[in-house]
């Protein structure tokens, strides 16, 4: 149907008015997204695993979508501060959250009032990556393995401290599970970020810490930290000779993950486009190589499957937290 310009414009205006706030109007709006920079909340500090993974992947997403994706590190309360902020953001695709399992599925079991509902307040957009985690020590620490650490801790109960990224963070909880499973008495020293905790282990202020590989791989390779054991169920490719903690304590093992979320109510068009861009970024060889250098690897799955994983992880971690006895007031 050929319409003169004036009649065509009138018809478009009439249709737009008739659509009002309907799905057609929302779809038309979503098709223009992103028309301005997108803020991605990272509820952990700069230099940690979540921050490193976010910057690697979002750089490629920015190139694919032709718009800036700006990381906003909002730290505190084991990730609750940044997560609660993202949960209350306008669901227009311009405020997202790239977070870790510790903030999204562990914190709700640790805190009575985390400030958000991990299922009701968010749209699961895309799984992003899994990462290697390790138990590290200052090179001068007398123990060189998990077995030796356990023996030392039992000989000197309460005398060994471990650093974490803060109360309720994953490295705090993993160390608590280790403490309980090994039957040892070690003392928690919380920091404001993984980077700060790792730095103080390097300097000898605190002897040991559970760390993500992206947070500490540089220190390990420089000989400033030594690995006592790998947290993951299997040995990690970047440290093939480092034994897992599970090789000493059967059944011990965790695979920390990172994923992208949007506030609940974000248009499905935007969620779909974001998922496609993340998946395309993770398929790129250079992105995979950069993640591997950090001790991480892509985790590619559908938004629906990622959402199902979040729900199942919430149940799993609630049980782990209960069994460990860990609590954060």
PDB file of C-alpha atoms in Angstrom:
ATOM      1  CA  UNK A   1       0.000   0.000   0.000  1.00  0.00           C
ATOM      2  CA  UNK A   2       1.511   3.321  -1.105  1.00  0.00           C
ATOM      3  CA  UNK A   3       0.795   6.267   1.148  1.00  0.00           C
ATOM      4  CA  UNK A   4       1.695   9.883   0.643  1.00  0.00           C
ATOM      5  CA  UNK A   5       4.114  11.187   3.319  1.00  0.00           C
ATOM      6  CA  UNK A   6       1.446  13.164   5.162  1.00  0.00           C
ATOM      7  CA  UNK A   7      -1.016  10.237   5.233  1.00  0.00           C
ATOM      8  CA  UNK A   8       1.771   7.827   6.263  1.00  0.00           C
ATOM      9  CA  UNK A   9       2.783  10.087   9.152  1.00  0.00           C
ATOM     10  CA  UNK A  10      -0.829  10.432  10.241  1.00  0.00           C
ATOM     11  CA  UNK A  11      -1.322   6.668  10.170  1.00  0.00           C
ATOM     12  CA  UNK A  12       1.850   6.084  12.250  1.00  0.00           C
ATOM     13  CA  UNK A  13       0.727   8.683  14.785  1.00  0.00           C
ATOM     14  CA  UNK A  14      -2.714   7.072  15.016  1.00  0.00           C
ATOM     15  CA  UNK A  15      -1.235   3.607  15.562  1.00  0.00           C
ATOM     16  CA  UNK A  16       1.183   4.913  18.185  1.00  0.00           C
ATOM     17  CA  UNK A  17      -1.643   6.607  20.041  1.00  0.00           C
ATOM     18  CA  UNK A  18      -3.803   3.504  19.871  1.00  0.00           C
ATOM     19  CA  UNK A  19      -0.955   1.346  21.237  1.00  0.00           C
ATOM     20  CA  UNK A  20      -0.344   3.625  24.228  1.00  0.00           C
ATOM     21  CA  UNK A  21       1.473   1.525  26.831  1.00  0.00           C
ATOM     22  CA  UNK A  22       0.793  -1.798  25.097  1.00  0.00           C
ATOM     23  CA  UNK A  23       3.276  -4.454  24.067  1.00  0.00           C
ATOM     24  CA  UNK A  24       3.652  -2.966  20.574  1.00  0.00           C
ATOM     25  CA  UNK A  25       4.782   0.330  22.074  1.00  0.00           C
ATOM     26  CA  UNK A  26       7.199  -1.462  24.424  1.00  0.00           C
ATOM     27  CA  UNK A  27       8.614  -3.494  21.552  1.00  0.00           C
ATOM     28  CA  UNK A  28       9.196  -0.367  19.499  1.00  0.00           C
ATOM     29  CA  UNK A  29      10.941   1.195  22.507  1.00  0.00           C
ATOM     30  CA  UNK A  30      13.051  -1.895  23.152  1.00  0.00           C
ATOM     31  CA  UNK A  31      14.216  -1.992  19.530  1.00  0.00           C
ATOM     32  CA  UNK A  32      16.000   1.334  20.096  1.00  0.00           C
ATOM     33  CA  UNK A  33      17.869  -0.034  23.116  1.00  0.00           C
ATOM     34  CA  UNK A  34      20.620   0.780  23.982  1.00  0.00           C
ATOM     35  CA  UNK A  35      20.381   4.434  23.013  1.00  0.00           C
ATOM     36  CA  UNK A  36      22.688   5.585  25.839  1.00  0.00           C
ATOM     37  CA  UNK A  37      25.343   4.094  28.154  1.00  0.00           C
ATOM     38  CA  UNK A  38      24.314   1.108  30.262  1.00  0.00           C
ATOM     39  CA  UNK A  39      25.338   0.844  33.928  1.00  0.00           C
ATOM     40  CA  UNK A  40      26.278  -2.630  35.156  1.00  0.00           C
ATOM     41  CA  UNK A  41      26.344  -2.917  38.928  1.00  0.00           C
ATOM     42  CA  UNK A  42      29.066  -5.216  40.273  1.00  0.00           C
ATOM     43  CA  UNK A  43      28.345  -5.704  43.984  1.00  0.00           C
ATOM     44  CA  UNK A  44      31.963  -6.571  44.732  1.00  0.00           C
ATOM     45  CA  UNK A  45      35.120  -4.482  44.754  1.00  0.00           C
ATOM     46  CA  UNK A  46      37.463  -3.630  41.909  1.00  0.00           C
ATOM     47  CA  UNK A  47      40.184  -6.211  41.363  1.00  0.00           C
ATOM     48  CA  UNK A  48      38.079  -9.185  42.431  1.00  0.00           C
ATOM     49  CA  UNK A  49      36.881 -12.061  40.265  1.00  0.00           C
ATOM     50  CA  UNK A  50      33.467 -10.581  39.522  1.00  0.00           C
ATOM     51  CA  UNK A  51      34.996  -7.253  38.508  1.00  0.00           C
ATOM     52  CA  UNK A  52      37.650  -8.865  36.280  1.00  0.00           C
ATOM     53  CA  UNK A  53      35.175 -11.167  34.529  1.00  0.00           C
ATOM     54  CA  UNK A  54      32.668  -8.343  34.073  1.00  0.00           C
ATOM     55  CA  UNK A  55      35.199  -6.079  32.395  1.00  0.00           C
ATOM     56  CA  UNK A  56      36.459  -8.785  30.033  1.00  0.00           C
ATOM     57  CA  UNK A  57      32.996  -9.803  28.837  1.00  0.00           C
ATOM     58  CA  UNK A  58      31.350  -6.367  28.847  1.00  0.00           C
ATOM     59  CA  UNK A  59      34.089  -4.911  26.677  1.00  0.00           C
ATOM     60  CA  UNK A  60      33.027  -7.278  23.899  1.00  0.00           C
ATOM     61  CA  UNK A  61      29.302  -6.739  24.595  1.00  0.00           C
ATOM     62  CA  UNK A  62      29.877  -2.993  24.258  1.00  0.00           C
ATOM     63  CA  UNK A  63      31.485  -3.543  20.856  1.00  0.00           C
ATOM     64  CA  UNK A  64      28.652  -5.817  19.716  1.00  0.00           C
ATOM     65  CA  UNK A  65      25.855  -3.462  20.774  1.00  0.00           C
ATOM     66  CA  UNK A  66      27.600  -0.208  19.905  1.00  0.00           C
ATOM     67  CA  UNK A  67      27.147   1.394  23.308  1.00  0.00           C
ATOM     68  CA  UNK A  68      29.184   1.873  26.489  1.00  0.00           C
ATOM     69  CA  UNK A  69      28.674  -0.593  29.348  1.00  0.00           C
ATOM     70  CA  UNK A  70      29.977   1.064  32.518  1.00  0.00           C
ATOM     71  CA  UNK A  71      30.906  -1.012  35.585  1.00  0.00           C
ATOM     72  CA  UNK A  72      29.631   0.438  38.873  1.00  0.00           C
ATOM     73  CA  UNK A  73      31.293  -1.268  41.863  1.00  0.00           C
ATOM     74  CA  UNK A  74      28.889  -1.022  44.808  1.00  0.00           C
ATOM     75  CA  UNK A  75      30.409  -2.943  47.694  1.00  0.00           C
ATOM     76  CA  UNK A  76      29.343  -3.855  51.203  1.00  0.00           C
ATOM     77  CA  UNK A  77      27.367  -6.347  53.283  1.00  0.00           C
ATOM     78  CA  UNK A  78      28.601  -9.349  51.313  1.00  0.00           C
ATOM     79  CA  UNK A  79      27.203  -7.944  48.062  1.00  0.00           C
ATOM     80  CA  UNK A  80      23.806  -7.021  49.516  1.00  0.00           C
ATOM     81  CA  UNK A  81      24.222  -3.262  49.075  1.00  0.00           C
ATOM     82  CA  UNK A  82      24.850  -3.400  45.339  1.00  0.00           C
ATOM     83  CA  UNK A  83      22.297  -6.167  44.792  1.00  0.00           C
ATOM     84  CA  UNK A  84      19.548  -4.300  46.642  1.00  0.00           C
ATOM     85  CA  UNK A  85      20.361  -1.177  44.608  1.00  0.00           C
ATOM     86  CA  UNK A  86      20.084  -3.077  41.325  1.00  0.00           C
ATOM     87  CA  UNK A  87      16.827  -4.727  42.430  1.00  0.00           C
ATOM     88  CA  UNK A  88      15.196  -1.300  42.830  1.00  0.00           C
ATOM     89  CA  UNK A  89      16.477   0.145  39.539  1.00  0.00           C
ATOM     90  CA  UNK A  90      14.089   1.071  36.731  1.00  0.00           C
ATOM     91  CA  UNK A  91      13.528  -2.013  34.518  1.00  0.00           C
ATOM     92  CA  UNK A  92      14.465  -0.288  31.277  1.00  0.00           C
ATOM     93  CA  UNK A  93      17.687  -2.096  30.408  1.00  0.00           C
ATOM     94  CA  UNK A  94      19.948   0.751  31.493  1.00  0.00           C
ATOM     95  CA  UNK A  95      20.814  -0.649  34.936  1.00  0.00           C
ATOM     96  CA  UNK A  96      21.929  -4.284  35.036  1.00  0.00           C
ATOM     97  CA  UNK A  97      23.886  -6.406  37.499  1.00  0.00           C
ATOM     98  CA  UNK A  98      26.722  -8.833  36.914  1.00  0.00           C
ATOM     99  CA  UNK A  99      27.128 -10.748  40.129  1.00  0.00           C
ATOM    100  CA  UNK A 100      28.519 -13.847  41.788  1.00  0.00           C
ATOM    101  CA  UNK A 101      26.690 -16.778  43.298  1.00  0.00           C
ATOM    102  CA  UNK A 102      27.812 -15.590  46.742  1.00  0.00           C
ATOM    103  CA  UNK A 103      25.740 -12.410  46.465  1.00  0.00           C
ATOM    104  CA  UNK A 104      22.771 -13.908  44.635  1.00  0.00           C
ATOM    105  CA  UNK A 105      22.185 -17.347  46.163  1.00  0.00           C
ATOM    106  CA  UNK A 106      24.356 -17.514  49.306  1.00  0.00           C
ATOM    107  CA  UNK A 107      23.585 -14.170  50.962  1.00  0.00           C
ATOM    108  CA  UNK A 108      19.818 -14.855  51.219  1.00  0.00           C
ATOM    109  CA  UNK A 109      20.627 -17.885  53.395  1.00  0.00           C
ATOM    110  CA  UNK A 110      23.105 -15.970  55.560  1.00  0.00           C
ATOM    111  CA  UNK A 111      21.210 -12.730  56.172  1.00  0.00           C
ATOM    112  CA  UNK A 112      17.758 -12.402  57.745  1.00  0.00           C
ATOM    113  CA  UNK A 113      17.035  -9.303  55.652  1.00  0.00           C
ATOM    114  CA  UNK A 114      19.371  -9.121  52.621  1.00  0.00           C
ATOM    115  CA  UNK A 115      17.266  -6.333  51.087  1.00  0.00           C
ATOM    116  CA  UNK A 116      16.200  -8.192  47.936  1.00  0.00           C
ATOM    117  CA  UNK A 117      14.476 -11.320  46.685  1.00  0.00           C
ATOM    118  CA  UNK A 118      16.839 -13.174  44.320  1.00  0.00           C
ATOM    119  CA  UNK A 119      13.949 -14.641  42.302  1.00  0.00           C
ATOM    120  CA  UNK A 120      11.141 -12.055  42.426  1.00  0.00           C
ATOM    121  CA  UNK A 121      13.319  -8.964  42.003  1.00  0.00           C
ATOM    122  CA  UNK A 122      15.398 -10.063  39.000  1.00  0.00           C
ATOM    123  CA  UNK A 123      15.218 -11.361  35.454  1.00  0.00           C
ATOM    124  CA  UNK A 124      18.011 -13.916  34.845  1.00  0.00           C
ATOM    125  CA  UNK A 125      19.655 -12.733  31.614  1.00  0.00           C
ATOM    126  CA  UNK A 126      22.673 -14.967  31.081  1.00  0.00           C
ATOM    127  CA  UNK A 127      25.152 -17.167  32.839  1.00  0.00           C
ATOM    128  CA  UNK A 128      28.613 -15.735  32.169  1.00  0.00           C
ATOM    129  CA  UNK A 129      31.442 -17.760  33.675  1.00  0.00           C
ATOM    130  CA  UNK A 130      32.688 -20.144  36.323  1.00  0.00           C
ATOM    131  CA  UNK A 131      35.944 -19.510  38.137  1.00  0.00           C
ATOM    132  CA  UNK A 132      38.672 -21.372  39.923  1.00  0.00           C
ATOM    133  CA  UNK A 133      39.004 -20.772  43.662  1.00  0.00           C
ATOM    134  CA  UNK A 134      42.024 -21.622  45.790  1.00  0.00           C
ATOM    135  CA  UNK A 135      43.147 -21.682  49.397  1.00  0.00           C
ATOM    136  CA  UNK A 136      46.314 -19.584  49.420  1.00  0.00           C
ATOM    137  CA  UNK A 137      48.927 -18.712  52.008  1.00  0.00           C
ATOM    138  CA  UNK A 138      51.792 -16.326  52.501  1.00  0.00           C
ATOM    139  CA  UNK A 139      54.989 -18.026  51.274  1.00  0.00           C
ATOM    140  CA  UNK A 140      56.394 -17.928  54.804  1.00  0.00           C
ATOM    141  CA  UNK A 141      53.456 -19.828  56.326  1.00  0.00           C
ATOM    142  CA  UNK A 142      54.763 -23.175  57.668  1.00  0.00           C
ATOM    143  CA  UNK A 143      52.051 -25.351  56.085  1.00  0.00           C
ATOM    144  CA  UNK A 144      52.402 -26.231  52.374  1.00  0.00           C
ATOM    145  CA  UNK A 145      49.219 -28.259  51.895  1.00  0.00           C
ATOM    146  CA  UNK A 146      45.720 -28.633  53.270  1.00  0.00           C
ATOM    147  CA  UNK A 147      46.804 -31.679  55.223  1.00  0.00           C
ATOM    148  CA  UNK A 148      49.633 -29.711  56.843  1.00  0.00           C
ATOM    149  CA  UNK A 149      47.293 -26.773  57.552  1.00  0.00           C
ATOM    150  CA  UNK A 150      44.862 -29.060  59.345  1.00  0.00           C
ATOM    151  CA  UNK A 151      47.644 -30.573  61.443  1.00  0.00           C
ATOM    152  CA  UNK A 152      49.010 -27.122  62.328  1.00  0.00           C
ATOM    153  CA  UNK A 153      45.563 -25.749  63.202  1.00  0.00           C
ATOM    154  CA  UNK A 154      44.843 -28.716  65.466  1.00  0.00           C
ATOM    155  CA  UNK A 155      48.192 -28.279  67.204  1.00  0.00           C
ATOM    156  CA  UNK A 156      47.588 -24.529  67.668  1.00  0.00           C
ATOM    157  CA  UNK A 157      43.794 -24.071  67.912  1.00  0.00           C
ATOM    158  CA  UNK A 158      42.566 -20.492  67.454  1.00  0.00           C
ATOM    159  CA  UNK A 159      46.002 -19.151  66.499  1.00  0.00           C
ATOM    160  CA  UNK A 160      45.565 -19.109  62.693  1.00  0.00           C
ATOM    161  CA  UNK A 161      43.511 -16.389  60.976  1.00  0.00           C
ATOM    162  CA  UNK A 162      42.062 -16.294  57.472  1.00  0.00           C
ATOM    163  CA  UNK A 163      41.165 -13.236  55.398  1.00  0.00           C
ATOM    164  CA  UNK A 164      37.976 -12.887  53.362  1.00  0.00           C
ATOM    165  CA  UNK A 165      36.293 -10.264  51.192  1.00  0.00           C
ATOM    166  CA  UNK A 166      33.808  -9.642  54.005  1.00  0.00           C
ATOM    167  CA  UNK A 167      31.113 -11.265  56.092  1.00  0.00           C
ATOM    168  CA  UNK A 168      28.839 -13.433  53.986  1.00  0.00           C
ATOM    169  CA  UNK A 169      31.076 -13.520  50.928  1.00  0.00           C
ATOM    170  CA  UNK A 170      31.827 -16.782  49.192  1.00  0.00           C
ATOM    171  CA  UNK A 171      35.419 -16.978  50.389  1.00  0.00           C
ATOM    172  CA  UNK A 172      34.175 -16.469  53.957  1.00  0.00           C
ATOM    173  CA  UNK A 173      31.611 -19.251  53.658  1.00  0.00           C
ATOM    174  CA  UNK A 174      33.944 -21.692  51.876  1.00  0.00           C
ATOM    175  CA  UNK A 175      36.507 -21.225  54.636  1.00  0.00           C
ATOM    176  CA  UNK A 176      33.785 -21.848  57.229  1.00  0.00           C
ATOM    177  CA  UNK A 177      32.790 -25.090  55.495  1.00  0.00           C
ATOM    178  CA  UNK A 178      36.470 -26.075  55.459  1.00  0.00           C
ATOM    179  CA  UNK A 179      36.787 -25.203  59.141  1.00  0.00           C
ATOM    180  CA  UNK A 180      33.826 -27.355  60.081  1.00  0.00           C
ATOM    181  CA  UNK A 181      34.593 -30.288  57.783  1.00  0.00           C
ATOM    182  CA  UNK A 182      38.245 -30.409  58.901  1.00  0.00           C
ATOM    183  CA  UNK A 183      37.336 -29.911  62.559  1.00  0.00           C
ATOM    184  CA  UNK A 184      39.743 -27.005  63.060  1.00  0.00           C
ATOM    185  CA  UNK A 185      39.582 -23.668  64.890  1.00  0.00           C
ATOM    186  CA  UNK A 186      40.652 -20.782  62.606  1.00  0.00           C
ATOM    187  CA  UNK A 187      39.685 -17.132  63.023  1.00  0.00           C
ATOM    188  CA  UNK A 188      37.889 -14.965  60.444  1.00  0.00           C
ATOM    189  CA  UNK A 189      39.269 -11.530  59.471  1.00  0.00           C
ATOM    190  CA  UNK A 190      36.819  -9.770  57.089  1.00  0.00           C
ATOM    191  CA  UNK A 191      37.989  -7.171  54.558  1.00  0.00           C
ATOM    192  CA  UNK A 192      36.056  -4.925  52.188  1.00  0.00           C
ATOM    193  CA  UNK A 193      37.199  -6.727  49.032  1.00  0.00           C
ATOM    194  CA  UNK A 194      39.017  -9.813  47.793  1.00  0.00           C
ATOM    195  CA  UNK A 195      41.862  -7.638  46.539  1.00  0.00           C
ATOM    196  CA  UNK A 196      42.381  -6.094  49.980  1.00  0.00           C
ATOM    197  CA  UNK A 197      42.345  -9.527  51.613  1.00  0.00           C
ATOM    198  CA  UNK A 198      44.832 -10.963  49.118  1.00  0.00           C
ATOM    199  CA  UNK A 199      47.156  -7.985  49.546  1.00  0.00           C
ATOM    200  CA  UNK A 200      47.318  -8.484  53.305  1.00  0.00           C
ATOM    201  CA  UNK A 201      48.071 -12.187  52.893  1.00  0.00           C
ATOM    202  CA  UNK A 202      50.907 -11.237  50.543  1.00  0.00           C
ATOM    203  CA  UNK A 203      52.255  -8.790  53.146  1.00  0.00           C
ATOM    204  CA  UNK A 204      51.919 -11.350  55.926  1.00  0.00           C
ATOM    205  CA  UNK A 205      49.285  -9.486  57.956  1.00  0.00           C
ATOM    206  CA  UNK A 206      47.039 -12.564  57.741  1.00  0.00           C
ATOM    207  CA  UNK A 207      48.493 -15.971  56.826  1.00  0.00           C
ATOM    208  CA  UNK A 208      45.809 -17.597  54.655  1.00  0.00           C
ATOM    209  CA  UNK A 209      42.721 -16.846  52.554  1.00  0.00           C
ATOM    210  CA  UNK A 210      40.285 -18.473  50.139  1.00  0.00           C
ATOM    211  CA  UNK A 211      40.567 -16.478  46.921  1.00  0.00           C
ATOM    212  CA  UNK A 212      39.207 -16.545  43.396  1.00  0.00           C
ATOM    213  CA  UNK A 213      41.924 -17.105  40.827  1.00  0.00           C
ATOM    214  CA  UNK A 214      41.125 -13.825  39.040  1.00  0.00           C
ATOM    215  CA  UNK A 215      41.861 -12.075  42.350  1.00  0.00           C
ATOM    216  CA  UNK A 216      45.184 -13.741  43.046  1.00  0.00           C
ATOM    217  CA  UNK A 217      46.630 -15.479  39.969  1.00  0.00           C
ATOM    218  CA  UNK A 218      49.163 -12.677  39.484  1.00  0.00           C
ATOM    219  CA  UNK A 219      50.427 -13.072  43.057  1.00  0.00           C
ATOM    220  CA  UNK A 220      50.655 -16.865  42.636  1.00  0.00           C
ATOM    221  CA  UNK A 221      52.606 -16.611  39.393  1.00  0.00           C
ATOM    222  CA  UNK A 222      54.957 -14.036  40.968  1.00  0.00           C
ATOM    223  CA  UNK A 223      55.635 -16.325  43.931  1.00  0.00           C
ATOM    224  CA  UNK A 224      54.003 -13.939  46.397  1.00  0.00           C
ATOM    225  CA  UNK A 225      51.324 -16.485  47.351  1.00  0.00           C
ATOM    226  CA  UNK A 226      51.422 -20.269  47.501  1.00  0.00           C
ATOM    227  CA  UNK A 227      48.479 -22.578  46.858  1.00  0.00           C
ATOM    228  CA  UNK A 228      47.520 -25.002  49.621  1.00  0.00           C
ATOM    229  CA  UNK A 229      44.567 -26.456  47.714  1.00  0.00           C
ATOM    230  CA  UNK A 230      42.010 -25.900  44.939  1.00  0.00           C
ATOM    231  CA  UNK A 231      38.433 -25.304  46.078  1.00  0.00           C
ATOM    232  CA  UNK A 232      36.828 -26.628  42.871  1.00  0.00           C
ATOM    233  CA  UNK A 233      35.887 -30.320  42.586  1.00  0.00           C
ATOM    234  CA  UNK A 234      38.506 -30.764  39.823  1.00  0.00           C
ATOM    235  CA  UNK A 235      41.986 -29.363  39.392  1.00  0.00           C
ATOM    236  CA  UNK A 236      42.059 -26.145  37.375  1.00  0.00           C
ATOM    237  CA  UNK A 237      43.837 -25.852  34.036  1.00  0.00           C
ATOM    238  CA  UNK A 238      45.883 -22.794  34.975  1.00  0.00           C
ATOM    239  CA  UNK A 239      47.341 -24.665  38.011  1.00  0.00           C
ATOM    240  CA  UNK A 240      47.462 -28.303  36.866  1.00  0.00           C
ATOM    241  CA  UNK A 241      49.808 -29.450  39.642  1.00  0.00           C
ATOM    242  CA  UNK A 242      47.808 -27.961  42.528  1.00  0.00           C
ATOM    243  CA  UNK A 243      45.719 -30.637  44.308  1.00  0.00           C
ATOM    244  CA  UNK A 244      42.098 -30.050  45.219  1.00  0.00           C
ATOM    245  CA  UNK A 245      41.010 -29.720  48.842  1.00  0.00           C
ATOM    246  CA  UNK A 246      38.680 -32.641  48.101  1.00  0.00           C
ATOM    247  CA  UNK A 247      41.705 -34.882  47.602  1.00  0.00           C
ATOM    248  CA  UNK A 248      42.351 -34.433  51.324  1.00  0.00           C
ATOM    249  CA  UNK A 249      38.743 -33.918  52.492  1.00  0.00           C
ATOM    250  CA  UNK A 250      36.522 -36.182  50.333  1.00  0.00           C
ATOM    251  CA  UNK A 251      33.284 -34.512  49.253  1.00  0.00           C
ATOM    252  CA  UNK A 252      34.624 -30.970  49.564  1.00  0.00           C
ATOM    253  CA  UNK A 253      34.263 -28.895  46.383  1.00  0.00           C
ATOM    254  CA  UNK A 254      32.570 -25.801  44.968  1.00  0.00           C
ATOM    255  CA  UNK A 255      32.282 -24.274  41.490  1.00  0.00           C
ATOM    256  CA  UNK A 256      31.655 -20.533  41.899  1.00  0.00           C
ATOM    257  CA  UNK A 257      29.791 -18.829  39.041  1.00  0.00           C
ATOM    258  CA  UNK A 258      28.964 -15.361  37.717  1.00  0.00           C
ATOM    259  CA  UNK A 259      25.903 -14.183  35.821  1.00  0.00           C
ATOM    260  CA  UNK A 260      24.067 -11.190  34.398  1.00  0.00           C
ATOM    261  CA  UNK A 261      20.694 -10.094  35.806  1.00  0.00           C
ATOM    262  CA  UNK A 262      18.207  -7.323  35.025  1.00  0.00           C
ATOM    263  CA  UNK A 263      15.575  -5.834  37.345  1.00  0.00           C
ATOM    264  CA  UNK A 264      12.261  -7.702  37.245  1.00  0.00           C
ATOM    265  CA  UNK A 265       9.971  -6.330  34.558  1.00  0.00           C
ATOM    266  CA  UNK A 266      12.723  -5.540  32.052  1.00  0.00           C
ATOM    267  CA  UNK A 267      11.205  -6.017  28.560  1.00  0.00           C
ATOM    268  CA  UNK A 268      11.749  -9.484  27.105  1.00  0.00           C
ATOM    269  CA  UNK A 269      13.171  -7.926  23.922  1.00  0.00           C
ATOM    270  CA  UNK A 270      16.015  -6.353  25.883  1.00  0.00           C
ATOM    271  CA  UNK A 271      16.682  -9.516  27.897  1.00  0.00           C
ATOM    272  CA  UNK A 272      16.831 -11.534  24.679  1.00  0.00           C
ATOM    273  CA  UNK A 273      19.184  -9.085  22.972  1.00  0.00           C
ATOM    274  CA  UNK A 274      21.444  -8.990  26.028  1.00  0.00           C
ATOM    275  CA  UNK A 275      21.565 -12.769  26.222  1.00  0.00           C
ATOM    276  CA  UNK A 276      22.500 -12.962  22.548  1.00  0.00           C
ATOM    277  CA  UNK A 277      25.303 -10.437  22.992  1.00  0.00           C
ATOM    278  CA  UNK A 278      26.682 -12.241  26.069  1.00  0.00           C
ATOM    279  CA  UNK A 279      26.563 -15.586  24.279  1.00  0.00           C
ATOM    280  CA  UNK A 280      28.295 -14.138  21.238  1.00  0.00           C
ATOM    281  CA  UNK A 281      30.969 -12.568  23.443  1.00  0.00           C
ATOM    282  CA  UNK A 282      31.606 -15.860  25.250  1.00  0.00           C
ATOM    283  CA  UNK A 283      31.975 -17.664  21.923  1.00  0.00           C
ATOM    284  CA  UNK A 284      34.868 -15.380  20.919  1.00  0.00           C
ATOM    285  CA  UNK A 285      38.262 -17.058  21.165  1.00  0.00           C
ATOM    286  CA  UNK A 286      40.025 -13.974  22.529  1.00  0.00           C
ATOM    287  CA  UNK A 287      37.426 -13.586  25.296  1.00  0.00           C
ATOM    288  CA  UNK A 288      37.840 -17.258  26.201  1.00  0.00           C
ATOM    289  CA  UNK A 289      41.607 -16.824  26.299  1.00  0.00           C
ATOM    290  CA  UNK A 290      41.391 -13.760  28.529  1.00  0.00           C
ATOM    291  CA  UNK A 291      39.039 -15.584  30.900  1.00  0.00           C
ATOM    292  CA  UNK A 292      41.374 -18.604  30.957  1.00  0.00           C
ATOM    293  CA  UNK A 293      44.285 -16.358  31.926  1.00  0.00           C
ATOM    294  CA  UNK A 294      42.200 -15.383  34.958  1.00  0.00           C
ATOM    295  CA  UNK A 295      41.416 -18.989  35.873  1.00  0.00           C
ATOM    296  CA  UNK A 296      37.834 -18.697  34.600  1.00  0.00           C
ATOM    297  CA  UNK A 297      35.889 -20.255  31.729  1.00  0.00           C
ATOM    298  CA  UNK A 298      32.655 -19.385  29.886  1.00  0.00           C
ATOM    299  CA  UNK A 299      29.342 -20.787  31.073  1.00  0.00           C
ATOM    300  CA  UNK A 300      26.910 -20.700  28.154  1.00  0.00           C
ATOM    301  CA  UNK A 301      23.272 -21.630  28.648  1.00  0.00           C
ATOM    302  CA  UNK A 302      19.790 -20.200  27.994  1.00  0.00           C
ATOM    303  CA  UNK A 303      18.208 -17.538  30.198  1.00  0.00           C
ATOM    304  CA  UNK A 304      15.571 -20.035  31.324  1.00  0.00           C
ATOM    305  CA  UNK A 305      18.151 -22.685  32.218  1.00  0.00           C
ATOM    306  CA  UNK A 306      20.188 -20.092  34.076  1.00  0.00           C
ATOM    307  CA  UNK A 307      17.083 -19.078  36.035  1.00  0.00           C
ATOM    308  CA  UNK A 308      16.432 -22.726  36.935  1.00  0.00           C
ATOM    309  CA  UNK A 309      20.033 -23.059  38.125  1.00  0.00           C
ATOM    310  CA  UNK A 310      19.624 -20.022  40.375  1.00  0.00           C
ATOM    311  CA  UNK A 311      16.545 -21.544  42.000  1.00  0.00           C
ATOM    312  CA  UNK A 312      18.225 -24.900  42.578  1.00  0.00           C
ATOM    313  CA  UNK A 313      21.366 -23.202  43.906  1.00  0.00           C
ATOM    314  CA  UNK A 314      19.278 -21.254  46.420  1.00  0.00           C
ATOM    315  CA  UNK A 315      18.041 -24.540  47.873  1.00  0.00           C
ATOM    316  CA  UNK A 316      21.513 -26.119  47.817  1.00  0.00           C
ATOM    317  CA  UNK A 317      23.244 -23.200  49.527  1.00  0.00           C
ATOM    318  CA  UNK A 318      20.529 -22.865  52.152  1.00  0.00           C
ATOM    319  CA  UNK A 319      21.377 -26.429  53.166  1.00  0.00           C
ATOM    320  CA  UNK A 320      25.128 -25.772  53.105  1.00  0.00           C
ATOM    321  CA  UNK A 321      24.765 -22.647  55.234  1.00  0.00           C
ATOM    322  CA  UNK A 322      22.573 -24.503  57.738  1.00  0.00           C
ATOM    323  CA  UNK A 323      25.012 -27.405  57.980  1.00  0.00           C
ATOM    324  CA  UNK A 324      28.039 -25.121  58.315  1.00  0.00           C
ATOM    325  CA  UNK A 325      26.508 -23.087  61.107  1.00  0.00           C
ATOM    326  CA  UNK A 326      27.667 -19.841  59.461  1.00  0.00           C
ATOM    327  CA  UNK A 327      25.594 -16.778  60.287  1.00  0.00           C
ATOM    328  CA  UNK A 328      25.838 -13.052  59.592  1.00  0.00           C
ATOM    329  CA  UNK A 329      23.829 -10.627  61.736  1.00  0.00           C
TER     330      UNK A 329
END
